[in-house]
Each structure stands twice: as C-alpha cells, then as structure tokens.
XYZ file of C-alpha atoms in Angstrom:
455
model
C 62.709 77.670 83.876
C 60.918 76.251 80.830
C 57.922 74.996 82.797
C 57.519 78.208 84.797
C 57.629 80.523 81.743
C 53.928 79.923 80.795
C 52.876 80.818 84.340
C 54.671 84.161 84.016
C 52.916 84.897 80.705
C 49.570 83.900 82.217
C 50.212 86.279 85.114
C 50.740 89.110 82.595
C 54.384 89.818 83.427
C 56.609 91.332 80.747
C 59.415 89.207 79.315
C 62.315 91.014 81.003
C 60.705 91.008 84.413
C 59.594 87.398 84.144
C 63.102 86.196 83.243
C 64.598 87.996 86.239
C 61.891 86.649 88.522
C 62.265 83.110 87.189
C 66.056 83.203 87.575
C 65.670 84.372 91.180
C 62.980 81.752 91.764
C 65.295 79.011 90.463
C 68.049 80.149 92.829
C 65.824 80.112 95.894
C 64.200 76.774 95.031
C 67.446 74.855 94.430
C 68.275 72.732 97.534
C 71.656 74.404 98.057
C 72.034 73.895 101.808
C 73.318 70.329 101.996
C 75.217 70.639 98.703
C 77.225 73.530 100.102
C 77.918 71.755 103.419
C 78.932 68.256 102.279
C 82.483 69.318 101.409
C 82.868 71.088 104.748
C 81.703 67.958 106.605
C 84.220 65.742 104.754
C 87.103 68.173 105.266
C 86.279 68.471 108.972
C 86.338 64.673 109.345
C 89.786 64.409 107.761
C 90.993 67.324 109.882
C 89.919 65.562 113.086
C 91.945 62.531 112.004
C 95.000 64.693 111.290
C 94.694 66.200 114.778
C 95.043 62.647 116.109
C 98.076 61.972 113.880
C 96.191 59.722 111.459
C 96.601 60.225 107.718
C 93.662 59.155 105.549
C 94.487 58.320 101.951
C 91.014 59.348 100.781
C 87.767 60.848 102.014
C 86.014 57.595 101.199
C 88.055 55.837 103.875
C 86.797 58.284 106.516
C 83.209 57.800 105.347
C 83.638 54.014 105.426
C 84.778 54.256 109.061
C 81.332 55.591 109.934
C 79.624 52.544 108.421
C 81.903 49.932 110.023
C 79.982 47.094 111.649
C 82.847 44.714 112.550
C 86.060 45.735 114.295
C 89.072 43.383 114.276
C 91.462 44.213 117.120
C 94.831 42.629 117.875
C 95.028 41.541 121.496
C 98.602 42.565 122.206
C 99.033 46.334 122.392
C 95.394 47.089 121.638
C 93.340 45.285 124.252
C 96.228 44.471 126.570
C 99.175 46.675 127.515
C 101.346 44.763 125.066
C 104.285 44.287 127.421
C 103.771 40.549 127.768
C 106.652 39.243 129.845
C 107.907 35.851 130.974
C 106.864 35.355 134.600
C 107.825 31.758 135.395
C 109.192 28.466 134.080
C 106.953 25.512 134.929
C 108.650 22.152 134.207
C 106.836 18.894 133.577
C 107.407 15.975 135.905
C 110.960 14.676 135.752
C 112.508 17.954 134.499
C 114.201 20.512 136.763
C 113.481 24.236 136.555
C 117.142 24.899 135.781
C 117.105 22.528 132.778
C 113.888 24.104 131.504
C 115.289 27.626 131.978
C 118.472 26.696 130.083
C 116.506 25.255 127.147
C 114.069 28.200 127.156
C 116.896 30.736 127.056
C 118.750 28.867 124.324
C 115.641 28.576 122.117
C 114.854 32.288 122.566
C 118.185 33.696 121.424
C 116.862 33.904 117.834
C 113.535 35.394 118.983
C 113.727 39.190 118.743
C 110.172 39.731 120.023
C 109.714 41.387 123.459
C 108.489 38.040 124.807
C 111.608 36.264 123.548
C 113.929 38.825 125.118
C 112.038 38.632 128.425
C 112.609 34.850 128.534
C 116.368 35.355 128.162
C 116.327 37.973 130.954
C 114.212 35.793 133.307
C 116.557 32.834 132.867
C 119.524 35.058 133.705
C 118.008 36.917 136.678
C 116.087 34.074 138.302
C 118.311 31.074 137.617
C 121.714 32.747 137.296
C 122.247 31.593 133.725
C 124.822 33.633 131.848
C 123.263 35.553 128.993
C 124.521 34.107 125.740
C 124.401 35.500 122.215
C 124.143 33.889 118.817
C 127.685 34.819 117.797
C 129.435 32.791 120.467
C 127.614 29.534 119.632
C 129.583 28.253 116.640
C 127.913 25.671 114.452
C 124.428 26.592 115.654
C 121.549 26.566 113.155
C 119.042 29.156 114.330
C 115.298 28.898 113.772
C 113.777 32.371 113.887
C 110.224 33.021 115.021
C 107.676 33.635 112.230
C 103.912 34.187 112.169
C 103.537 30.963 110.187
C 105.606 28.562 112.326
C 104.948 30.430 115.627
C 108.067 28.804 116.985
C 111.777 29.586 117.427
C 114.788 27.530 118.439
C 118.247 26.240 117.652
C 120.001 23.075 116.425
C 123.300 22.752 118.277
C 125.718 19.846 118.879
C 123.196 17.201 117.824
C 120.458 18.636 120.009
C 117.377 20.498 118.791
C 115.479 22.885 121.088
C 112.171 24.551 120.238
C 109.938 27.077 122.028
C 106.621 28.513 120.879
C 102.853 28.223 120.698
C 101.413 25.085 122.268
C 99.986 23.644 119.054
C 103.138 24.277 117.028
C 105.520 22.703 119.544
C 103.252 19.694 120.154
C 103.068 19.101 116.399
C 106.871 19.329 116.194
C 107.299 16.751 118.980
C 104.749 14.338 117.506
C 106.293 14.569 114.037
C 109.500 13.225 115.561
C 107.751 10.420 117.362
C 108.320 12.063 120.721
C 106.263 11.844 123.873
C 104.046 14.435 125.547
C 103.897 14.130 129.362
C 100.437 13.732 130.850
C 100.795 16.845 133.028
C 101.718 19.122 130.084
C 98.078 19.709 129.094
C 97.096 20.488 132.691
C 99.941 22.998 133.049
C 99.094 24.863 129.830
C 95.349 24.859 130.594
C 95.944 26.230 134.088
C 98.018 29.139 132.768
C 95.538 29.817 129.946
C 92.496 29.825 132.251
C 94.261 32.368 134.457
C 94.556 34.697 131.444
C 98.230 34.006 130.860
C 99.887 32.745 127.698
C 101.599 29.346 127.861
C 104.588 28.638 125.609
C 105.850 25.094 125.360
C 109.544 24.212 125.381
C 110.677 20.942 123.798
C 113.964 19.304 122.913
C 115.210 16.412 120.769
C 118.460 14.543 121.406
C 119.649 10.952 121.474
C 116.844 10.144 123.945
C 114.202 11.352 121.477
C 111.882 14.337 121.324
C 110.038 15.385 124.478
C 108.289 18.336 126.106
C 110.347 19.930 128.893
C 107.838 22.372 130.348
C 105.871 25.576 129.981
C 106.810 29.265 130.028
C 104.173 31.487 131.667
C 103.746 34.838 129.895
C 101.699 37.539 131.621
C 99.902 40.541 130.149
C 97.317 42.958 131.543
C 94.082 44.205 129.962
C 94.107 47.986 129.569
C 91.985 49.955 131.986
C 88.598 51.065 130.638
C 88.507 48.623 127.708
C 85.289 46.947 128.867
C 83.513 50.330 128.879
C 84.865 51.179 125.407
C 83.595 47.894 124.014
C 80.217 48.474 125.627
C 80.021 51.823 123.803
C 80.898 50.125 120.521
C 78.200 47.535 121.178
C 75.630 50.309 121.627
C 76.747 51.690 118.264
C 75.912 48.317 116.718
C 79.573 47.399 116.151
C 80.739 43.826 116.715
C 84.257 43.510 118.138
C 86.541 40.545 117.420
C 89.854 40.021 119.246
C 92.639 38.567 117.086
C 95.366 36.684 118.923
C 97.966 34.006 118.450
C 97.148 32.588 121.891
C 95.418 29.260 122.357
C 91.592 29.229 122.673
C 91.584 28.994 126.484
C 93.803 32.066 126.923
C 91.901 33.929 124.227
C 88.568 33.156 125.886
C 89.798 34.333 129.297
C 91.136 37.633 127.918
C 88.018 38.149 125.778
C 85.723 37.709 128.767
C 87.819 40.044 130.901
C 87.949 42.748 128.209
C 84.320 42.371 127.134
C 84.798 41.759 123.387
C 82.031 40.025 121.445
C 84.146 37.291 119.853
C 87.735 36.146 119.378
C 89.902 34.368 116.828
C 92.543 32.237 118.570
C 95.814 30.924 117.147
C 95.280 33.286 114.236
C 97.525 33.402 111.191
C 97.468 36.100 108.468
C 95.446 33.692 106.323
C 92.893 33.316 109.120
C 92.503 37.108 109.290
C 91.879 37.301 105.562
C 89.313 34.491 105.703
C 87.488 36.199 108.595
C 87.340 39.541 106.772
C 85.946 37.925 103.623
C 83.389 36.025 105.681
C 82.174 39.209 107.370
C 82.031 41.113 104.083
C 80.084 38.288 102.462
C 77.449 38.927 105.137
C 77.157 42.560 104.056
C 79.312 44.001 106.853
C 82.061 46.619 106.654
C 85.283 45.621 108.423
C 88.039 47.698 110.038
C 91.420 46.399 111.233
C 94.984 47.427 112.053
C 98.276 45.887 110.966
C 101.985 46.594 110.688
C 103.692 43.642 109.030
C 104.108 42.438 105.479
C 101.939 39.452 106.407
C 99.116 41.864 107.301
C 99.182 43.611 103.907
C 96.626 41.362 102.130
C 94.160 41.665 105.020
C 94.675 45.448 105.239
C 93.958 45.761 101.526
C 90.848 43.569 101.843
C 89.404 45.439 104.849
C 87.091 48.395 104.203
C 89.128 50.443 106.701
C 92.748 49.299 107.001
C 94.895 51.284 109.433
C 98.626 50.642 109.033
C 101.108 51.536 111.761
C 103.774 54.097 110.854
C 106.426 51.768 112.297
C 105.184 48.987 110.027
C 106.530 47.801 106.709
C 106.115 49.697 103.446
C 103.874 46.915 102.155
C 101.476 47.362 105.086
C 101.350 51.155 104.690
C 100.677 50.879 100.968
C 97.950 48.281 101.504
C 96.012 50.257 104.133
C 93.902 53.320 103.448
C 95.008 55.073 106.655
C 98.345 55.415 108.449
C 98.637 56.029 112.198
C 101.746 58.148 112.750
C 101.772 57.270 116.478
C 101.599 53.518 115.740
C 98.932 53.078 118.423
C 96.564 50.207 117.514
C 93.990 51.388 120.084
C 93.392 54.445 117.923
C 91.279 52.317 115.585
C 88.398 52.759 118.046
C 88.785 56.566 117.873
C 88.861 56.431 114.063
C 85.552 54.565 114.007
C 84.069 57.099 116.445
C 85.179 59.978 114.190
C 83.632 58.198 111.203
C 80.387 57.760 113.146
C 80.384 61.453 114.078
C 80.875 62.392 110.414
C 78.010 60.095 109.432
C 75.687 61.519 112.093
C 76.620 65.106 111.184
C 75.877 64.482 107.533
C 72.590 62.781 108.390
C 71.551 65.572 110.740
C 72.305 68.338 108.250
C 70.655 66.404 105.412
C 67.510 66.073 107.534
C 67.637 69.798 108.322
C 68.213 70.674 104.655
C 65.291 68.603 103.344
C 62.899 69.924 106.001
C 64.217 73.449 105.398
C 63.587 73.241 101.634
C 60.079 71.820 102.042
C 59.130 74.573 104.493
C 60.745 77.203 102.262
C 58.709 76.129 99.241
C 55.517 76.150 101.291
C 56.358 79.624 102.580
C 57.152 81.450 99.342
C 55.253 79.684 96.527
C 51.769 80.817 97.669
C 52.975 84.433 97.887
C 54.579 84.286 94.448
C 51.701 82.723 92.539
C 48.812 84.342 94.353
C 48.559 86.898 91.506
C 47.995 84.142 88.904
C 46.016 81.931 91.243
C 44.179 84.031 93.835
C 43.080 80.901 95.707
C 46.708 80.349 96.750
C 46.553 83.515 98.829
C 44.842 81.469 101.552
C 48.091 79.501 101.938
C 50.152 82.662 102.375
C 50.011 82.214 106.139
C 53.162 84.276 106.591
C 51.571 87.294 104.930
C 54.610 88.099 102.777
C 54.371 91.576 101.291
C 54.755 90.788 97.589
C 56.133 88.172 95.170
C 59.294 90.247 94.730
C 59.772 90.477 98.484
C 59.123 86.724 98.874
C 61.778 85.787 96.307
C 64.366 88.222 97.644
C 63.716 87.115 101.238
C 64.191 83.456 100.244
C 67.423 84.182 98.348
C 68.856 86.081 101.327
C 67.692 83.352 103.718
C 69.408 80.707 101.530
C 72.721 82.532 101.819
C 72.431 83.195 105.553
C 71.417 79.640 106.549
C 74.493 78.157 104.821
C 76.767 80.569 106.695
C 74.999 79.730 109.960
C 75.399 75.968 109.471
C 79.068 75.946 108.394
C 80.370 76.025 112.034
C 78.144 73.042 112.878
C 79.419 71.160 109.812
C 83.041 71.825 110.796
C 82.636 71.060 114.499
C 80.349 68.089 113.933
C 77.227 66.996 115.719
C 78.042 65.629 119.144
C 77.979 61.858 118.890
C 76.548 59.680 121.627
C 76.739 55.884 121.395
C 73.269 54.723 120.380
C 71.478 52.427 117.954
C 70.737 53.575 114.398
C 66.973 53.757 115.103
C 67.469 55.982 118.130
C 69.813 58.312 116.254
C 67.327 58.525 113.351
C 64.500 59.521 115.715
C 66.764 62.105 117.358
C 67.708 63.624 113.996
C 64.125 63.782 112.792
C 62.941 65.283 116.058
C 65.658 67.891 116.525
C 66.987 68.788 113.088
C 63.836 67.945 111.134
C 61.706 70.174 113.335
C 64.362 72.889 113.275
C 64.474 72.741 109.490
C 60.698 73.185 109.275
C 60.537 76.161 111.653
C 63.643 78.103 110.551
C 62.383 79.224 107.080
C 59.090 80.545 108.407
C 60.827 82.665 111.042
C 63.839 83.671 108.931
C 61.998 84.567 105.709
C 59.322 86.526 107.592
C 61.908 88.544 109.513
C 63.805 89.325 106.295
C 60.520 90.270 104.586
C 59.725 92.721 107.395
C 63.155 94.313 107.029
C 62.749 94.579 103.253
C 59.490 96.486 103.649
C 61.554 99.303 105.152
C 63.523 99.645 101.898
C 61.853 102.037 99.425
C 60.830 100.373 96.145
C 60.651 96.838 97.607
C 58.036 97.092 100.349
C-alpha cells in the first residue's frame, strides 16, 4: 500500500479513489489460493484416515506419513496371515516323537500365544496326549514366554523343560553344560529354508541338559503382498520386515514377500536401534506396535501406529491408533499421506503459476495510464483499470471455490518417483495455473462491460 501510493498520485487519481483502488489491488495481488486450501487439504487427509478407522493425534502425523522413506513391518499378521500353527514335531536322533510331543506340550502350557496353544492342541490330536493345565501340576514353576527371553517352559519334579527360539534354547542348553546333537542344526535349517519357523525343545534332568527336537511352525504370506511392496518401492519407500524368527526363516519369508530388507531375531531394543539408525541417515520411519515393549520405538518413530487392542503405553506413545488393530493398514496410511503430499504440491504449483499469470494479466491494464508503454503488454485487452481489478477480485473468489472439491477429494495418487511426480505437477497443474487467469479474468471482464458504469 505504501509503495503503490506514489504511483496513484503520479497517475493523477484523487485520494479517495486511489485508496479504494489500492485496497482492491492488494486483495487481488495477495496469493490467497493456496492459503485458503491448505486447511481443507489437511482436514481431508484426516477424514480419509477416520474413514479407515484410524485416529490421528495431530495433523503433523498425517503430513509425516507422506514423507516416510522407511517402513518397518512386523512379519506376523502384517506380511503373513498371522495364524502360525504347529505342523509337526521333528525329534533329533535317539528321541521318539512321543517324548518330544510330551515335552513340547508341557513347556507350552505357560505360553498363551497362538503358537503355544497350537502346540498343545497338536500334541493332543496327533499323539493322543491328554491336554493338561497349569492348575493340576502341583509344585510346578512356570516360565512364561517374554519378548526378551523368547522362551517358555516349566520346572517340575526335578526336571526342567524349555521351548522357544533356536538361539535362546541353545544358549540355555550350553549354559548348563548340555549337548547339542549334530542333526539339530540340519533340522532347524531345513525348516527355516522352507519358510517355516523352527522352535527348539530342550530338557534338563539327572542325565544333563540336551536338545530333544524341533517344532515346525507354518505361516503363509498374504496374497498380493509382493505387488504392494513393489508399489512402495516405486514410491521410493524402503520396506524392512521385523521378525523374531532366525535369519534363515526371515530371509525365506522376505524373498517370498518381496521386502527390501529384514531384521531377524529382533527384540524391542533392536527395533529402537534400527529406527535411530535410519533417522540418523535423514530418513523418516513408520512402524506399528501393540505392546508395552513397543512403546519406546513407537515414540521414536516419525509415524507410530498403535493397535487399539494394544496396551495403554503403546497407544500413548504412538501418534496414530488403528481401531481395527490391523497392522497391514500401515501401508494404507502411508499411501494416504503420499496423496495428501501430492495434492498439496499440485495445488501449490497451480497457485504459484496462477498468481504469476494473474499479475501479468492485470498489472499492465492497471498502470497503462501512468506508464503508456505498458499498454503493449495488455494482451488481454482489458477494458479499464477498474474492470481489471474487479475481474481479478472476482476470479480470486471463484478459483478458490472451484478448487475446494479437488482439495477435499485429493489428487489421484499413482506410485511413482519424486522426479516423475514433480514433472507431472509442473506439466499439468503448472500449465493449468498459467492459462486459467487469462481465460477467467477475460471472461469476467467481458461480462462486466455489460454492467452500466463499469464497462
């Protein structure tokens, strides 16, 4: 306003008229388009999450989802169906299947995981072992499964039985000076290379500690996961599978599913270390979790999605809560974030191009009186300075109304690299932003000429 006042005096306009003109000029020159649409874009992004039963604690979390470059996905329930079940008992040499089944069932009575319950059922249905419960075994000291020990079992009548991850059980046997049969490694490797999960069963009694055999757990990769990961790869997102399985099993599942990398035999501390390592490299990380052990990692991640069935600590640590408790939804959340990012980029490109074209369209017509040489730039042939300003003000209001539906619906997102999306935005929305003001302002100017006192 201050800088344009001398131009009005130079043009010979009276004070009252010049103030009105300058106020109108300020309104039509302010880049209002993107400023008016940013809130609508953010609200639409959060609304799309709500439609998928995901609650975002803040708009910043939704925006961060669009910038995610590393996705940490739990294997069980996200990449696989999550109904991992015991399929067979494979004893080592010198141990019968019945003895292995008995020890496996006994060591799983304190394991409330689906895998633990399936071991108890398999021992009963396949080997005719009566299903026991913890209450009837007096004097038993139960060892419950935890993410840290990755092992469960029982101490009963001078005998100790353990079942769990290969590394944990082997360490337990070696600590007690026990022996590991030569064929144990071959059995576990064979199951792992087939994509199954091997669990070792060991016991300690008066004869010492020893490995009894292997439990074969089976799970299935969800249909279409390879294609989903390929889409994420085209977006520039690196996927990492997190699993408690041994490296051989993890590698087999990772290759079948098509993920970029995997973290085997992972503990909550390993997750935290991985997130910090990725963030130190300038990457934004997204992950899911449901347990108290996951809370630190959820809080550290840029996008932490807690399951509604999870603990209060996990839900408080994350910045989103999935009411359906579906870990696979993390991929959809990232896609919604990407769509929000692309929509904002597209409309920003349109807004900048629109403002540049608008200035070029109306400024020559407005200042041609003071600077006659500018009349050559009035390629639109606007009727008068008053008509130019009024046409631009009306166009400003109409273009915001026209773009609100696009901001709410979002620009259709197609998996592509950042460079390709930038070229698409510049080509489509940049060109549209340049053309729209010339057509819109000229049409409004023609209509205004029909109004007495303006034309």
